[in-house]
Coordinates of N, CA and C and ligand atoms in Angstrom, one line a residue:
M1 N 3.2 -18.8 -37.5 CA 3.1 -17.5 -36.8 C 2.9 -17.9 -35.3
S2 N 3.3 -16.7 -34.6 CA 3.0 -17.1 -33.1 C 1.7 -16.3 -32.7
F3 N 0.6 -17.0 -32.2 CA -0.4 -16.5 -32.0 C -0.7 -15.9 -30.5
E4 N -1.4 -14.9 -30.2 CA -1.5 -14.2 -29.0 C -3.0 -14.0 -28.8
F5 N -3.2 -14.1 -27.5 CA -4.6 -14.0 -26.9 C -4.9 -12.3 -26.8
P6 N -5.6 -11.9 -27.8 CA -5.7 -10.4 -27.3 C -6.7 -9.9 -26.4
E7 N -6.1 -8.6 -26.1 CA -7.0 -8.1 -25.0 C -8.5 -7.6 -25.6
L8 N -9.5 -7.6 -24.6 CA -10.8 -7.2 -24.9 C -10.5 -5.5 -25.3
P9 N -11.0 -5.1 -26.3 CA -11.0 -3.7 -26.9 C -11.7 -2.7 -26.0
Y10 N -12.6 -3.1 -24.8 CA -13.1 -2.2 -23.9 C -13.6 -3.2 -22.8
S11 N -14.2 -2.7 -21.6 CA -14.4 -3.4 -20.3 C -15.6 -4.2 -20.4
F12 N -15.8 -4.8 -19.8 CA -16.9 -6.0 -19.7 C -18.3 -5.4 -19.9
D13 N -18.4 -4.0 -18.9 CA -19.6 -3.6 -18.9 C -19.8 -2.6 -20.0
A14 N -18.9 -2.6 -21.0 CA -18.9 -1.4 -22.0 C -20.2 -1.6 -23.1
L15 N -20.8 -2.6 -23.0 CA -22.0 -2.8 -23.9 C -23.3 -2.9 -23.2
E16 N -23.2 -2.8 -21.7 CA -24.5 -2.7 -21.3 C -25.5 -1.4 -21.8
P17 N -26.7 -1.5 -21.6 CA -27.5 -2.8 -21.3 C -27.8 -3.5 -22.2
H18 N -27.3 -3.8 -23.6 CA -27.5 -4.6 -24.6 C -26.8 -5.9 -24.4
I19 N -25.7 -5.9 -24.0 CA -24.9 -7.3 -23.6 C -24.4 -6.9 -22.2
D20 N -24.9 -8.0 -21.4 CA -24.3 -7.6 -19.9 C -23.0 -7.9 -19.4
A21 N -22.6 -7.5 -18.5 CA -21.1 -7.5 -18.2 C -20.5 -8.9 -17.6
R22 N -21.5 -9.5 -17.3 CA -21.4 -11.1 -16.8 C -21.1 -12.0 -18.0
T23 N -22.0 -11.8 -18.9 CA -21.9 -12.6 -20.3 C -20.5 -12.4 -20.9
M24 N -20.4 -10.8 -21.0 CA -19.1 -10.6 -21.6 C -17.8 -11.1 -20.7
E25 N -17.8 -11.3 -19.8 CA -16.5 -11.6 -18.9 C -16.6 -13.3 -18.9
I26 N -17.3 -13.9 -19.1 CA -17.5 -15.4 -19.1 C -17.1 -15.7 -20.6
H27 N -17.9 -14.9 -21.5 CA -17.5 -15.2 -23.1 C -16.1 -15.0 -23.5
Y28 N -15.5 -13.9 -23.1 CA -14.3 -13.6 -23.3 C -13.1 -14.5 -22.6
D29 N -13.3 -14.5 -21.3 CA -12.3 -15.1 -20.2 C -12.4 -16.5 -20.3
K30 N -13.7 -17.2 -20.6 CA -13.5 -18.7 -20.3 C -13.7 -19.1 -22.1
H31 N -15.0 -18.8 -22.8 CA -15.1 -19.3 -24.0 C -13.9 -19.0 -24.8
H32 N -13.6 -17.7 -25.3 CA -12.6 -17.3 -25.9 C -11.4 -17.8 -25.8
R33 N -10.8 -17.6 -24.5 CA -9.5 -18.0 -24.1 C -9.4 -19.7 -24.3
A34 N -10.7 -20.3 -24.2 CA -10.3 -22.1 -24.4 C -10.0 -22.1 -25.6
Y35 N -10.9 -21.5 -26.6 CA -10.7 -21.7 -28.0 C -9.1 -21.4 -28.4
F36 N -8.7 -20.3 -27.8 CA -7.4 -19.9 -28.2 C -6.2 -21.1 -27.6
S37 N -6.4 -21.4 -26.3 CA -5.6 -22.3 -25.9 C -5.8 -23.5 -26.7
K38 N -7.1 -24.1 -26.9 CA -7.0 -25.5 -27.7 C -6.4 -25.6 -29.0
F39 N -6.7 -24.3 -29.6 CA -6.2 -24.2 -30.9 C -4.6 -24.1 -30.9
T40 N -3.9 -23.4 -30.2 CA -2.5 -23.3 -30.0 C -1.9 -24.7 -29.8
D41 N -2.7 -25.6 -28.7 CA -2.2 -26.8 -28.6 C -2.6 -27.7 -29.7
A42 N -3.4 -27.8 -30.5 CA -3.4 -28.4 -31.9 C -2.7 -28.3 -32.8
I43 N -2.2 -27.1 -33.0 CA -1.2 -26.8 -34.0 C 0.1 -27.0 -33.5
K44 N 0.5 -27.1 -32.2 CA 1.9 -26.9 -31.8 C 2.6 -28.2 -32.4
G45 N 3.8 -28.1 -33.1 CA 4.7 -29.0 -33.6 C 3.9 -29.5 -35.0
T46 N 3.1 -29.1 -35.5 CA 2.5 -29.4 -36.6 C 2.9 -28.5 -37.7
D47 N 2.5 -28.6 -39.3 CA 3.3 -27.6 -40.0 C 2.2 -26.4 -40.2
L48 N 1.1 -26.6 -39.4 CA 0.3 -25.4 -39.3 C 0.8 -24.4 -38.5
A49 N 1.8 -24.7 -37.6 CA 2.2 -23.9 -36.7 C 2.9 -22.5 -37.2
D50 N 3.2 -22.4 -38.3 CA 3.9 -21.4 -39.1 C 3.1 -20.7 -40.0
K51 N 2.0 -21.0 -40.1 CA 0.9 -20.7 -41.0 C -0.1 -19.6 -40.4
S52 N -0.5 -18.4 -41.4 CA -1.4 -17.7 -40.8 C -2.8 -18.0 -40.7
L53 N -3.8 -17.5 -40.0 CA -5.1 -18.1 -39.8 C -5.7 -18.3 -41.4
E54 N -5.7 -17.3 -42.1 CA -6.1 -17.2 -43.4 C -5.9 -18.5 -44.0
D55 N -4.6 -18.7 -44.0 CA -4.1 -19.7 -44.8 C -4.5 -21.2 -44.2
I56 N -4.6 -21.3 -43.1 CA -5.1 -22.5 -42.2 C -6.6 -22.7 -42.8
F57 N -7.1 -21.5 -42.8 CA -8.7 -21.8 -43.0 C -8.9 -21.8 -44.5
A58 N -8.1 -21.5 -45.4 CA -8.3 -21.8 -46.9 C -8.4 -23.3 -47.2
K59 N -7.5 -24.0 -46.2 CA -7.5 -25.6 -46.3 C -7.9 -26.1 -45.1
I60 N -8.9 -25.6 -44.6 CA -9.5 -26.2 -43.2 C -10.2 -27.8 -43.7
S61 N -10.6 -28.0 -44.5 CA -11.2 -29.4 -44.9 C -10.3 -30.5 -44.7
G62 N -8.9 -30.1 -44.9 CA -7.9 -31.2 -44.7 C -7.5 -31.2 -43.3
A63 N -7.9 -30.3 -42.2 CA -7.2 -30.2 -40.9 C -8.2 -30.9 -40.0
S64 N -7.7 -31.2 -38.7 CA -8.5 -32.1 -37.9 C -9.6 -30.9 -37.3
G65 N -10.8 -31.6 -36.4 CA -11.8 -31.0 -35.9 C -11.3 -30.1 -35.0
A66 N -10.3 -30.4 -34.3 CA -9.9 -29.4 -33.0 C -9.3 -28.3 -33.8
V67 N -8.5 -28.3 -35.0 CA -8.0 -26.9 -35.6 C -9.4 -26.2 -36.0
R68 N -10.2 -26.8 -36.7 CA -11.4 -26.4 -37.2 C -12.2 -25.6 -36.3
N69 N -12.4 -26.1 -35.4 CA -13.4 -25.7 -34.3 C -12.5 -24.5 -33.2
N70 N -11.7 -24.9 -33.1 CA -10.8 -24.0 -31.9 C -10.3 -22.8 -33.0
G71 N -9.5 -23.0 -34.0 CA -9.2 -21.9 -34.8 C -10.2 -21.0 -35.1
G72 N -11.5 -21.6 -35.7 CA -12.3 -20.6 -36.0 C -12.8 -20.0 -34.8
G73 N -13.1 -20.6 -33.6 CA -13.4 -19.9 -32.3 C -12.5 -18.9 -32.1
F74 N -11.3 -19.3 -32.1 CA -10.2 -17.9 -31.8 C -10.4 -16.9 -32.9
Y75 N -10.5 -16.9 -34.0 CA -10.6 -16.0 -35.0 C -12.1 -15.3 -34.9
N76 N -13.1 -16.0 -35.0 CA -14.4 -15.4 -34.8 C -14.6 -14.4 -33.8
H77 N -14.1 -14.8 -32.6 CA -14.6 -14.0 -31.3 C -13.5 -12.7 -31.7
I78 N -12.4 -12.7 -32.1 CA -11.6 -11.4 -32.4 C -12.5 -10.5 -33.6
L79 N -12.9 -10.9 -34.2 CA -14.0 -10.3 -35.2 C -15.1 -9.9 -34.5
F80 N -15.8 -10.6 -33.6 CA -17.1 -10.3 -33.2 C -16.7 -9.2 -32.1
W81 N -15.7 -9.3 -31.3 CA -15.4 -8.1 -30.5 C -15.1 -6.8 -30.9
N82 N -14.4 -6.9 -32.1 CA -14.1 -5.8 -32.8 C -15.1 -5.3 -33.8
S83 N -16.2 -5.9 -33.8 CA -17.5 -5.5 -34.5 C -18.5 -4.5 -33.8
M84 N -18.1 -4.6 -32.2 CA -19.0 -3.9 -31.1 C -18.0 -2.8 -30.5
G85 N -18.7 -2.0 -30.0 CA -17.8 -1.0 -29.0 C -18.9 0.0 -28.4
P86 N -18.4 0.6 -27.4 CA -19.3 1.4 -26.4 C -20.2 2.4 -27.0
D87 N -19.7 3.0 -28.2 CA -20.1 4.1 -29.0 C -21.1 3.7 -30.3
G88 N -21.5 2.3 -30.3 CA -21.8 1.5 -31.3 C -23.4 2.1 -31.7
G89 N -23.9 1.2 -32.7 CA -25.2 1.5 -33.1 C -25.3 2.5 -34.2
G90 N -26.5 3.0 -34.7 CA -26.6 3.6 -35.9 C -26.5 3.1 -37.3
D91 N -26.1 3.8 -38.1 CA -26.2 3.2 -39.4 C -24.7 3.6 -39.9
P92 N -24.4 2.8 -41.0 CA -22.9 3.0 -41.8 C -23.2 4.4 -42.5
S93 N -21.9 4.8 -42.9 CA -21.9 5.9 -43.4 C -20.7 5.8 -44.5
G94 N -20.5 6.8 -45.5 CA -19.4 6.9 -46.4 C -19.7 5.8 -47.5
S95 N -18.4 5.4 -48.1 CA -18.8 4.2 -49.0 C -19.1 3.0 -48.6
L96 N -19.2 2.7 -47.3 CA -19.9 1.5 -46.9 C -21.6 1.5 -47.0
A97 N -22.0 2.8 -46.5 CA -23.3 3.1 -46.8 C -23.6 3.0 -48.2
T98 N -22.9 3.4 -49.2 CA -23.1 3.5 -50.4 C -23.3 1.9 -51.0
A99 N -22.4 1.1 -50.6 CA -22.2 -0.2 -50.8 C -23.3 -1.1 -50.3
V100 N -24.0 -0.7 -49.0 CA -25.0 -1.5 -48.2 C -26.3 -1.2 -49.0
N101 N -26.5 0.3 -49.4 CA -27.8 0.8 -50.3 C -27.9 -0.1 -51.4
S102 N -26.6 -0.1 -52.4 CA -26.6 -0.7 -53.3 C -26.9 -2.3 -53.4
A103 N -26.2 -3.0 -52.1 CA -26.4 -4.4 -52.2 C -27.9 -4.9 -51.5
F104 N -28.4 -3.9 -50.7 CA -29.6 -4.5 -49.7 C -30.6 -3.4 -50.1
G105 N -30.5 -2.2 -50.5 CA -31.6 -1.1 -50.5 C -31.8 -0.2 -49.4
S106 N -31.2 -0.7 -48.2 CA -31.1 0.3 -47.2 C -30.3 -0.3 -45.8
A107 N -29.9 0.3 -45.0 CA -29.2 0.0 -43.9 C -30.2 -1.2 -43.1
D108 N -31.6 -0.6 -43.0 CA -32.4 -1.6 -42.3 C -32.7 -2.8 -43.0
K109 N -32.6 -2.9 -44.3 CA -33.1 -4.1 -44.8 C -31.7 -4.8 -44.8
L110 N -30.5 -4.5 -44.6 CA -29.3 -5.2 -44.3 C -29.6 -6.0 -42.9
K111 N -30.1 -4.8 -41.9 CA -30.3 -5.5 -40.6 C -31.3 -6.5 -40.4
D112 N -32.1 -6.4 -41.3 CA -33.4 -7.3 -41.5 C -32.7 -8.9 -42.0
E113 N -31.9 -8.8 -42.9 CA -31.3 -9.9 -43.7 C -30.5 -10.6 -42.8
M114 N -29.6 -9.9 -42.0 CA -28.7 -10.4 -41.3 C -29.1 -10.8 -39.9
S115 N -30.3 -10.2 -39.3 CA -30.7 -10.7 -38.1 C -31.6 -12.2 -38.3
N116 N -32.1 -12.2 -39.7 CA -32.9 -13.3 -39.9 C -31.8 -14.7 -40.2
A117 N -30.7 -14.2 -40.8 CA -29.6 -15.2 -40.9 C -29.2 -15.6 -39.6
G118 N -29.0 -14.9 -38.5 CA -28.7 -15.2 -37.3 C -29.8 -16.0 -36.5
A119 N -30.9 -15.3 -36.6 CA -32.2 -15.9 -36.0 C -32.4 -17.6 -36.4
T120 N -32.5 -17.9 -37.7 CA -32.6 -18.9 -38.4 C -31.6 -19.9 -38.3
R121 N -30.2 -19.7 -37.8 CA -29.3 -20.4 -37.9 C -29.6 -21.4 -37.0
F122 N -29.8 -22.7 -37.1 CA -30.3 -23.7 -36.4 C -29.1 -24.1 -35.6
G123 N -29.2 -24.5 -34.0 CA -28.1 -24.7 -33.2 C -27.2 -23.6 -33.0
S124 N -25.9 -23.3 -33.1 CA -25.0 -22.6 -32.7 C -24.2 -22.2 -34.0
G125 N -23.8 -20.9 -34.2 CA -23.0 -20.5 -35.2 C -22.9 -18.9 -35.2
F126 N -22.6 -18.4 -36.5 CA -22.4 -16.8 -36.6 C -23.3 -16.4 -38.0
A127 N -23.6 -15.3 -37.8 CA -24.1 -14.5 -39.4 C -23.0 -13.5 -39.4
W128 N -22.8 -13.4 -40.8 CA -21.8 -12.6 -41.3 C -22.5 -11.5 -42.2
L129 N -21.8 -10.3 -42.4 CA -21.7 -9.5 -43.4 C -20.1 -9.6 -44.3
I130 N -20.4 -10.1 -45.4 CA -18.9 -10.3 -45.9 C -18.9 -9.4 -47.4
V131 N -17.6 -9.6 -47.8 CA -17.4 -9.0 -49.1 C -17.1 -10.2 -50.2
K132 N -17.5 -10.3 -51.0 CA -17.5 -11.5 -52.0 C -17.5 -11.1 -53.5
D133 N -16.3 -11.1 -54.1 CA -16.5 -10.5 -55.5 C -16.8 -9.1 -55.4
G134 N -16.2 -8.4 -54.5 CA -16.3 -6.9 -54.6 C -17.8 -6.3 -54.2
K135 N -18.7 -7.2 -53.7 CA -19.8 -6.8 -53.3 C -20.1 -7.4 -51.8
L136 N -21.2 -6.7 -51.1 CA -21.7 -7.1 -50.0 C -22.5 -8.2 -50.0
A137 N -22.5 -9.1 -48.9 CA -23.5 -10.3 -49.0 C -23.4 -10.9 -47.4
V138 N -24.7 -11.2 -47.1 CA -25.1 -11.8 -45.7 C -25.0 -13.4 -45.8
T139 N -24.3 -13.8 -44.9 CA -24.5 -15.4 -44.9 C -24.4 -15.8 -43.5
S140 N -24.6 -17.0 -43.0 CA -24.2 -17.7 -41.9 C -23.4 -19.0 -41.9
T141 N -23.0 -19.5 -41.0 CA -22.0 -20.5 -40.8 C -22.2 -21.2 -39.4
P142 N -22.5 -22.7 -39.4 CA -22.5 -23.4 -38.2 C -21.6 -23.4 -37.3
N143 N -21.7 -23.8 -36.1 CA -20.5 -24.0 -35.1 C -19.6 -22.6 -35.1
Q144 N -18.2 -23.1 -35.2 CA -16.9 -22.2 -35.2 C -16.6 -22.1 -36.8
D145 N -17.3 -22.5 -37.7 CA -17.1 -22.3 -39.1 C -16.8 -20.7 -39.5
N146 N -16.4 -20.4 -40.5 CA -16.5 -18.8 -41.2 C -16.3 -18.8 -42.4
P147 N -16.6 -17.8 -43.1 CA -16.6 -17.8 -44.7 C -15.1 -17.7 -45.1
L148 N -14.2 -17.6 -44.2 CA -13.0 -17.9 -44.9 C -12.6 -19.4 -45.1
M149 N -13.1 -20.1 -44.8 CA -12.7 -21.6 -44.6 C -13.6 -22.3 -46.0
D150 N -12.6 -23.0 -46.4 CA -12.9 -23.8 -47.7 C -14.0 -24.7 -47.7
V151 N -14.7 -24.9 -46.4 CA -15.9 -25.8 -46.2 C -17.1 -25.0 -46.2
A152 N -16.9 -23.4 -46.4 CA -18.3 -22.6 -46.2 C -19.2 -22.6 -47.3
E153 N -20.4 -22.4 -47.3 CA -21.4 -22.6 -48.3 C -21.0 -21.3 -49.2
V154 N -20.8 -20.3 -48.5 CA -20.6 -18.8 -49.2 C -19.3 -18.3 -48.5
R155 N -18.4 -18.1 -49.4 CA -16.7 -17.7 -49.0 C -16.9 -16.1 -49.2
G156 N -16.1 -15.5 -48.6 CA -15.6 -14.1 -48.7 C -15.0 -13.8 -47.5
E157 N -15.0 -12.5 -47.4 CA -13.9 -11.8 -46.6 C -14.8 -11.1 -45.2
P158 N -14.8 -11.9 -44.3 CA -15.8 -11.2 -43.3 C -15.7 -9.6 -42.5
I159 N -16.5 -8.9 -42.6 CA -16.3 -7.5 -42.2 C -17.3 -7.4 -40.9
L160 N -18.3 -8.1 -40.5 CA -19.1 -7.9 -39.4 C -19.4 -9.3 -39.1
G161 N -19.3 -9.6 -37.9 CA -19.7 -11.0 -37.4 C -20.8 -11.0 -36.1
L162 N -21.7 -11.8 -36.0 CA -22.7 -11.9 -35.0 C -22.4 -13.0 -34.5
D163 N -22.3 -13.4 -32.9 CA -22.3 -14.6 -32.5 C -23.8 -15.1 -32.0
V164 N -24.4 -16.2 -32.5 CA -25.5 -16.6 -32.1 C -25.4 -17.6 -31.2
W165 N -24.4 -18.3 -30.7 CA -24.2 -19.3 -29.8 C -25.0 -18.9 -28.7
E166 N -25.7 -20.0 -28.0 CA -26.4 -19.4 -26.6 C -25.4 -18.8 -25.5
H167 N -24.1 -19.2 -25.4 CA -23.3 -18.3 -24.6 C -23.2 -17.0 -24.7
A168 N -23.7 -16.3 -25.8 CA -23.5 -15.3 -26.0 C -24.6 -14.3 -25.6
Y169 N -25.8 -15.1 -25.4 CA -26.9 -14.2 -24.6 C -27.7 -14.8 -23.8
Y170 N -27.6 -16.0 -23.4 CA -28.4 -16.9 -22.4 C -28.8 -16.2 -21.2
L171 N -27.6 -15.6 -20.4 CA -27.7 -15.2 -19.0 C -29.1 -14.1 -19.0
K172 N -28.9 -13.4 -20.1 CA -29.7 -11.7 -20.0 C -31.3 -12.3 -21.1
Y173 N -30.9 -13.1 -22.1 CA -32.0 -13.2 -23.1 C -32.8 -14.5 -23.2
Q174 N -32.0 -15.4 -22.3 CA -32.5 -17.0 -22.2 C -33.1 -17.5 -23.8
N175 N -34.2 -17.9 -24.0 CA -34.4 -18.4 -25.4 C -34.7 -17.3 -26.5
R176 N -34.6 -16.1 -26.0 CA -35.2 -15.0 -26.9 C -33.8 -14.5 -27.7
R177 N -33.4 -15.5 -28.7 CA -32.4 -15.1 -29.6 C -32.6 -13.8 -30.3
P178 N -33.9 -13.7 -30.9 CA -34.3 -12.5 -31.8 C -34.2 -11.2 -30.9
D179 N -34.5 -11.0 -29.6 CA -34.4 -9.8 -29.0 C -33.0 -9.6 -28.7
Y180 N -32.1 -10.7 -28.3 CA -30.4 -10.3 -28.5 C -30.0 -9.7 -29.7
I181 N -30.6 -10.3 -30.9 CA -30.2 -9.7 -32.1 C -30.2 -8.4 -32.2
Q182 N -31.6 -7.8 -31.8 CA -32.3 -6.7 -32.2 C -31.4 -5.7 -31.0
A183 N -31.2 -5.8 -30.2 CA -30.2 -5.2 -29.0 C -28.8 -5.2 -29.4
W184 N -28.3 -6.2 -29.9 CA -27.0 -6.3 -30.5 C -26.7 -5.1 -31.7
W185 N -27.6 -4.8 -32.4 CA -27.4 -3.8 -33.5 C -26.9 -2.5 -32.8
N186 N -27.3 -2.0 -31.5 CA -27.1 -0.8 -30.7 C -25.7 -0.9 -30.5
T187 N -24.8 -2.2 -30.7 CA -23.5 -2.0 -30.2 C -22.5 -1.9 -31.3
V188 N -23.1 -2.1 -32.7 CA -22.3 -2.3 -33.6 C -21.5 -1.2 -33.9
D189 N -20.2 -1.4 -34.3 CA -19.1 -0.2 -34.4 C -19.0 -0.1 -36.0
W190 N -19.7 0.7 -36.6 CA -19.6 0.7 -38.0 C -18.4 1.4 -38.6
N191 N -17.8 2.1 -37.8 CA -16.3 2.8 -38.2 C -15.5 1.5 -38.4
A192 N -15.3 0.8 -37.5 CA -14.5 -0.6 -37.6 C -15.0 -1.4 -38.6
V193 N -16.5 -1.7 -38.9 CA -16.7 -2.4 -40.1 C -16.2 -1.6 -41.5
A194 N -16.4 -0.5 -41.4 CA -16.1 0.6 -42.6 C -14.4 0.2 -43.0
K195 N -13.6 0.1 -41.9 CA -12.3 0.0 -42.0 C -11.9 -1.5 -42.7
R196 N -12.7 -2.4 -42.1 CA -12.2 -3.7 -43.0 C -13.1 -3.8 -44.2
F197 N -14.0 -2.8 -44.6 CA -14.6 -2.8 -45.7 C -13.6 -2.4 -46.8
E198 N -13.0 -1.3 -46.3 CA -12.0 -0.8 -47.3 C -10.9 -1.5 -47.6
K199 N -10.4 -2.3 -46.6 CA -9.4 -3.2 -46.9 C -9.9 -4.4 -47.8
A200 N -10.9 -4.9 -47.4 CA -11.4 -6.0 -48.2 C -11.5 -5.8 -49.6
M201 N -11.8 -4.3 -49.8 CA -12.0 -3.7 -51.2 C -10.7 -3.5 -52.1
G202 N -9.8 -3.4 -51.2 CA -8.4 -3.2 -51.8 C -8.5 -1.8 -52.2
Ligands
MN1 MN1 -19.0 -17.1 -28.8

């Protein structure tokens, strides 16, 4: 596959006041871009160059650290950007809401569980809402790993991703990761999450 660095789907200040424009600019234009270019450098001329990210992640235990960390970083941030939007917040609706209520009891309980997964992820990583065996589940991964990787403790199809690396919040929230996570829920684009849910459910 030939990989491309995608446009951010909204402006840097679109998620204010929950996520500040300067953080978004550095996060997208420095951190995400660096993962992308290091990933494409790492696979150049190898047999991974014509594989999809999903195929690479399914056998990531056999790949180099550069491919694992930067390929994960490339993918995870695309999902993260597309988990948020300027009209975000509120609760899921439709069939996603039904599945959330069935798996967690309520949208608030899902938010509590995922917030806790992000807050207690030691060091850097991501919290995820995934589809696993046709059901919703919350999990988290260290560093730039994700639930598509064969090294993940809990594997599944990610439909919502929360970046809890310090670079995602430190300028505005400093050490207060739980405050960042609470604010982040106001950015979540549930329509986008619902589309990924429908796709994952086939
Ligand atoms: Mn990040």
